[in-house]
Amino acid sequence: MKLAFSMLLGFSCLALVSTSACSSSSPGGGTTSSGDGGPVVSANVTTLATGQKNPGGIVSNGTNVSWTTCNNPESNLNGPGSIMTMPVGGGAPVALATNADNAALLATDNTNVYWTAPDDNAILKAPIANTGEVTLVKNLVNSPLGVAVDATNVYWVTGGGIQSVPIIGGSKTEIDTKLSLQGVYQTP
């Protein structure tokens, strides 16, 4: 089964799309299938959460789905908001962090959700078990943009390169300082 997430910008809901080897008849006869990576012809759509303020970035570890919200009705990327999470099987959304400013891009592992705080020049995390947010690194010279995580580190991109910090916190490491983001735009 493949999971795909859809957010309707300007709306207040998140939908979970579960695609498996679904197929249907095509107009010229024969069968069109999504089981081989082709276009999805049919899918089961489940609404996970409603009443969310301008949902933005979304990520899943296969067990939980996490997303950002924003209090600014004109943009899901700018302004104060929250980092939300819930099981992919359903349940009540839980706020992991409620003062996330401009947090639109997320990464996750089986334990934590990670995000960038461009206005605060910081990288943060919050345990999915909801025990409070932790600042991994702050006072970055350049605003962090994208974020990714592996088993040991959190990585982010700035206008000056790629950096990392251990998932348990510590000193940041410069991975690449010659990266140019000229002409690259941030999108959720």
mmCIF file of C-alpha atoms in Angstrom:
data_model
loop_
_atom_site.group_PDB
_atom_site.id
_atom_site.type_symbol
_atom_site.label_atom_id
_atom_site.label_comp_id
_atom_site.label_asym_id
_atom_site.label_seq_id
_atom_site.Cartn_x
_atom_site.Cartn_y
_atom_site.Cartn_z
ATOM 1 C CA MET A 1 0.000 0.000 0.000
ATOM 2 C CA LYS A 2 1.247 3.492 -0.839
ATOM 3 C CA LEU A 3 0.307 6.511 1.245
ATOM 4 C CA ALA A 4 -0.076 9.911 -0.322
ATOM 5 C CA PHE A 5 -1.191 13.022 1.451
ATOM 6 C CA SER A 6 -3.195 15.856 0.058
ATOM 7 C CA MET A 7 -3.771 19.271 1.521
ATOM 8 C CA LEU A 8 -6.136 21.696 -0.058
ATOM 9 C CA LEU A 9 -4.503 25.069 0.481
ATOM 10 C CA GLY A 10 -7.043 27.574 1.616
ATOM 11 C CA PHE A 11 -9.156 24.808 3.139
ATOM 12 C CA SER A 12 -9.055 23.400 6.641
ATOM 13 C CA CYS A 13 -8.758 19.660 6.161
ATOM 14 C CA LEU A 14 -6.158 16.975 5.580
ATOM 15 C CA ALA A 15 -6.898 13.858 3.604
ATOM 16 C CA LEU A 16 -5.096 10.524 3.624
ATOM 17 C CA VAL A 17 -5.102 8.775 0.272
ATOM 18 C CA SER A 18 -4.409 5.065 0.383
ATOM 19 C CA THR A 19 -3.458 3.636 -2.974
ATOM 20 C CA SER A 20 -2.914 -0.029 -3.531
ATOM 21 C CA ALA A 21 -3.046 -1.998 -6.756
ATOM 22 C CA CYS A 22 -6.317 -0.432 -7.794
ATOM 23 C CA SER A 23 -7.414 -0.724 -11.355
ATOM 24 C CA SER A 24 -10.267 0.147 -13.630
ATOM 25 C CA SER A 25 -11.241 -0.282 -17.245
ATOM 26 C CA SER A 26 -9.893 2.325 -19.632
ATOM 27 C CA PRO A 27 -12.112 3.838 -22.356
ATOM 28 C CA GLY A 28 -10.407 1.879 -25.145
ATOM 29 C CA GLY A 29 -10.704 -1.412 -23.287
ATOM 30 C CA GLY A 30 -8.008 -2.992 -21.176
ATOM 31 C CA THR A 31 -7.017 -2.047 -17.668
ATOM 32 C CA THR A 32 -5.176 0.901 -16.164
ATOM 33 C CA SER A 33 -3.409 0.170 -12.892
ATOM 34 C CA SER A 34 -1.719 2.198 -10.172
ATOM 35 C CA GLY A 35 -0.018 -0.842 -8.681
ATOM 36 C CA ASP A 36 2.982 -0.411 -10.965
ATOM 37 C CA GLY A 37 3.612 3.243 -10.182
ATOM 38 C CA GLY A 38 1.322 4.469 -12.965
ATOM 39 C CA PRO A 39 -1.410 7.039 -12.474
ATOM 40 C CA VAL A 40 -3.934 6.417 -9.742
ATOM 41 C CA VAL A 41 -7.289 5.619 -11.252
ATOM 42 C CA SER A 42 -9.104 5.016 -8.001
ATOM 43 C CA ALA A 43 -8.165 5.422 -4.361
ATOM 44 C CA ASN A 44 -9.613 5.342 -0.886
ATOM 45 C CA VAL A 45 -9.654 8.843 0.603
ATOM 46 C CA THR A 46 -10.028 9.317 4.343
ATOM 47 C CA THR A 47 -10.326 12.732 5.937
ATOM 48 C CA LEU A 48 -7.972 12.732 8.903
ATOM 49 C CA ALA A 49 -8.583 16.130 10.416
ATOM 50 C CA THR A 50 -10.904 19.069 9.892
ATOM 51 C CA GLY A 51 -10.904 22.528 11.414
ATOM 52 C CA GLN A 52 -7.156 22.953 10.919
ATOM 53 C CA LYS A 53 -5.934 26.527 10.439
ATOM 54 C CA ASN A 54 -4.226 26.788 7.054
ATOM 55 C CA PRO A 55 -2.428 23.414 7.004
ATOM 56 C CA GLY A 56 1.046 23.531 5.478
ATOM 57 C CA GLY A 57 3.949 21.068 5.448
ATOM 58 C CA ILE A 58 3.041 17.414 5.921
ATOM 59 C CA VAL A 59 5.108 14.309 6.644
ATOM 60 C CA SER A 60 4.509 10.725 7.777
ATOM 61 C CA ASN A 61 6.622 7.961 9.257
ATOM 62 C CA GLY A 62 4.003 5.356 8.270
ATOM 63 C CA THR A 63 2.487 5.287 11.768
ATOM 64 C CA ASN A 64 1.795 8.965 12.386
ATOM 65 C CA VAL A 65 1.099 11.908 10.135
ATOM 66 C CA SER A 66 2.321 15.356 11.180
ATOM 67 C CA TRP A 67 1.647 18.768 9.656
ATOM 68 C CA THR A 68 1.940 22.468 10.282
ATOM 69 C CA THR A 69 -0.838 24.959 10.814
ATOM 70 C CA CYS A 70 -0.653 28.725 10.536
ATOM 71 C CA ASN A 71 -2.771 31.453 12.083
ATOM 72 C CA ASN A 72 -2.257 33.658 9.019
ATOM 73 C CA PRO A 73 -5.258 33.116 6.720
ATOM 74 C CA GLU A 74 -3.342 34.429 3.705
ATOM 75 C CA SER A 75 -0.499 31.916 3.803
ATOM 76 C CA ASN A 76 0.255 28.482 5.201
ATOM 77 C CA LEU A 77 3.972 29.345 5.318
ATOM 78 C CA ASN A 78 4.158 32.642 7.201
ATOM 79 C CA GLY A 79 3.214 33.513 10.749
ATOM 80 C CA PRO A 80 2.715 31.752 14.048
ATOM 81 C CA GLY A 81 1.175 28.311 14.069
ATOM 82 C CA SER A 82 1.451 24.785 15.416
ATOM 83 C CA ILE A 83 3.067 21.434 14.684
ATOM 84 C CA MET A 84 0.290 18.826 14.774
ATOM 85 C CA THR A 85 0.333 15.016 14.744
ATOM 86 C CA MET A 86 -2.040 12.062 14.846
ATOM 87 C CA PRO A 87 -2.011 8.343 13.971
ATOM 88 C CA VAL A 88 -2.539 7.601 10.257
ATOM 89 C CA GLY A 89 -5.350 5.274 11.329
ATOM 90 C CA GLY A 90 -7.260 8.193 12.832
ATOM 91 C CA GLY A 91 -7.739 9.811 16.196
ATOM 92 C CA ALA A 92 -7.623 13.279 17.625
ATOM 93 C CA PRO A 93 -4.950 15.691 16.376
ATOM 94 C CA VAL A 94 -2.394 16.654 19.038
ATOM 95 C CA ALA A 95 -0.347 19.862 19.075
ATOM 96 C CA LEU A 96 3.346 19.039 19.540
ATOM 97 C CA ALA A 97 4.323 22.716 19.468
ATOM 98 C CA THR A 98 2.040 25.732 19.546
ATOM 99 C CA ASN A 99 4.439 28.614 18.958
ATOM 100 C CA ALA A 100 6.000 27.447 15.688
ATOM 101 C CA ASP A 101 6.711 30.584 13.666
ATOM 102 C CA ASN A 102 6.972 30.109 9.891
ATOM 103 C CA ALA A 103 7.409 26.360 10.308
ATOM 104 C CA ALA A 104 6.321 24.886 6.999
ATOM 105 C CA LEU A 105 8.819 22.143 6.229
ATOM 106 C CA LEU A 106 8.951 19.008 8.358
ATOM 107 C CA ALA A 107 10.882 15.754 8.635
ATOM 108 C CA THR A 108 10.143 12.771 10.869
ATOM 109 C CA ASP A 109 11.535 9.507 12.154
ATOM 110 C CA ASN A 110 9.843 6.954 14.404
ATOM 111 C CA THR A 111 10.321 9.125 17.499
ATOM 112 C CA ASN A 112 10.332 12.834 16.644
ATOM 113 C CA VAL A 113 9.095 15.495 14.257
ATOM 114 C CA TYR A 114 11.746 18.027 13.153
ATOM 115 C CA TRP A 115 11.220 21.473 11.659
ATOM 116 C CA THR A 116 12.970 24.645 10.663
ATOM 117 C CA ALA A 117 12.261 27.982 12.300
ATOM 118 C CA PRO A 118 13.493 30.471 9.682
ATOM 119 C CA ASP A 119 12.528 33.577 11.674
ATOM 120 C CA ASP A 120 14.348 32.269 14.751
ATOM 121 C CA ASN A 121 17.253 30.771 12.748
ATOM 122 C CA ALA A 122 16.830 27.466 14.570
ATOM 123 C CA ILE A 123 16.166 23.741 14.086
ATOM 124 C CA LEU A 124 13.696 22.175 16.527
ATOM 125 C CA LYS A 125 12.185 18.791 17.306
ATOM 126 C CA ALA A 126 9.290 17.472 19.337
ATOM 127 C CA PRO A 127 8.753 13.877 20.406
ATOM 128 C CA ILE A 128 5.682 12.307 18.830
ATOM 129 C CA ALA A 129 4.885 11.191 22.398
ATOM 130 C CA ASN A 130 4.235 14.932 23.022
ATOM 131 C CA THR A 131 6.681 15.633 25.831
ATOM 132 C CA GLY A 132 7.621 19.131 24.645
ATOM 133 C CA GLU A 133 9.690 20.762 21.950
ATOM 134 C CA VAL A 134 13.502 20.902 22.010
ATOM 135 C CA THR A 135 15.757 23.357 20.193
ATOM 136 C CA LEU A 136 18.546 21.359 18.545
ATOM 137 C CA VAL A 137 20.525 24.338 17.257
ATOM 138 C CA LYS A 138 19.891 28.089 17.286
ATOM 139 C CA ASN A 139 21.549 31.337 16.240
ATOM 140 C CA LEU A 140 22.177 30.068 12.724
ATOM 141 C CA VAL A 141 23.770 32.693 10.485
ATOM 142 C CA ASN A 142 21.460 31.948 7.537
ATOM 143 C CA SER A 143 17.782 31.031 7.737
ATOM 144 C CA PRO A 144 17.208 27.266 7.439
ATOM 145 C CA LEU A 145 15.013 26.146 4.563
ATOM 146 C CA GLY A 146 14.530 22.428 3.843
ATOM 147 C CA VAL A 147 14.952 19.756 6.535
ATOM 148 C CA ALA A 148 15.682 16.012 6.419
ATOM 149 C CA VAL A 149 16.594 13.361 8.984
ATOM 150 C CA ASP A 150 18.376 10.005 9.061
ATOM 151 C CA ALA A 151 19.186 7.658 11.967
ATOM 152 C CA THR A 152 21.786 9.996 13.480
ATOM 153 C CA ASN A 153 21.470 13.557 12.128
ATOM 154 C CA VAL A 154 19.087 16.301 11.095
ATOM 155 C CA TYR A 155 20.087 18.122 7.898
ATOM 156 C CA TRP A 156 18.999 21.482 6.553
ATOM 157 C CA VAL A 157 19.761 23.814 3.692
ATOM 158 C CA THR A 158 20.569 27.502 4.007
ATOM 159 C CA GLY A 159 21.527 30.132 1.484
ATOM 160 C CA GLY A 160 25.134 29.236 2.301
ATOM 161 C CA GLY A 161 25.114 25.440 2.147
ATOM 162 C CA ILE A 162 24.075 22.235 3.875
ATOM 163 C CA GLN A 163 24.455 21.760 7.630
ATOM 164 C CA SER A 164 23.645 19.044 10.155
ATOM 165 C CA VAL A 165 23.287 18.460 13.876
ATOM 166 C CA PRO A 166 22.944 15.143 15.762
ATOM 167 C CA ILE A 167 19.314 14.203 16.487
ATOM 168 C CA ILE A 168 20.208 14.276 20.198
ATOM 169 C CA GLY A 169 21.535 17.836 19.830
ATOM 170 C CA GLY A 170 25.061 19.181 19.876
ATOM 171 C CA SER A 171 27.278 21.187 17.585
ATOM 172 C CA LYS A 172 26.300 21.853 13.994
ATOM 173 C CA THR A 173 28.478 20.591 11.159
ATOM 174 C CA GLU A 174 29.019 22.355 7.831
ATOM 175 C CA ILE A 175 28.623 19.706 5.120
ATOM 176 C CA ASP A 176 28.778 21.902 2.038
ATOM 177 C CA THR A 177 29.507 25.619 2.087
ATOM 178 C CA LYS A 178 29.621 26.189 -1.670
ATOM 179 C CA LEU A 179 26.005 25.373 -2.428
ATOM 180 C CA SER A 180 24.165 28.100 -4.298
ATOM 181 C CA LEU A 181 20.414 28.359 -3.970
ATOM 182 C CA GLN A 182 20.109 31.142 -6.513
ATOM 183 C CA GLY A 183 16.888 30.586 -8.439
ATOM 184 C CA VAL A 184 15.631 27.913 -5.994
ATOM 185 C CA TYR A 185 12.338 28.650 -4.269
ATOM 186 C CA GLN A 186 10.954 27.162 -1.073
ATOM 187 C CA THR A 187 7.738 25.208 -1.453
ATOM 188 C CA PRO A 188 6.025 22.969 1.083
#
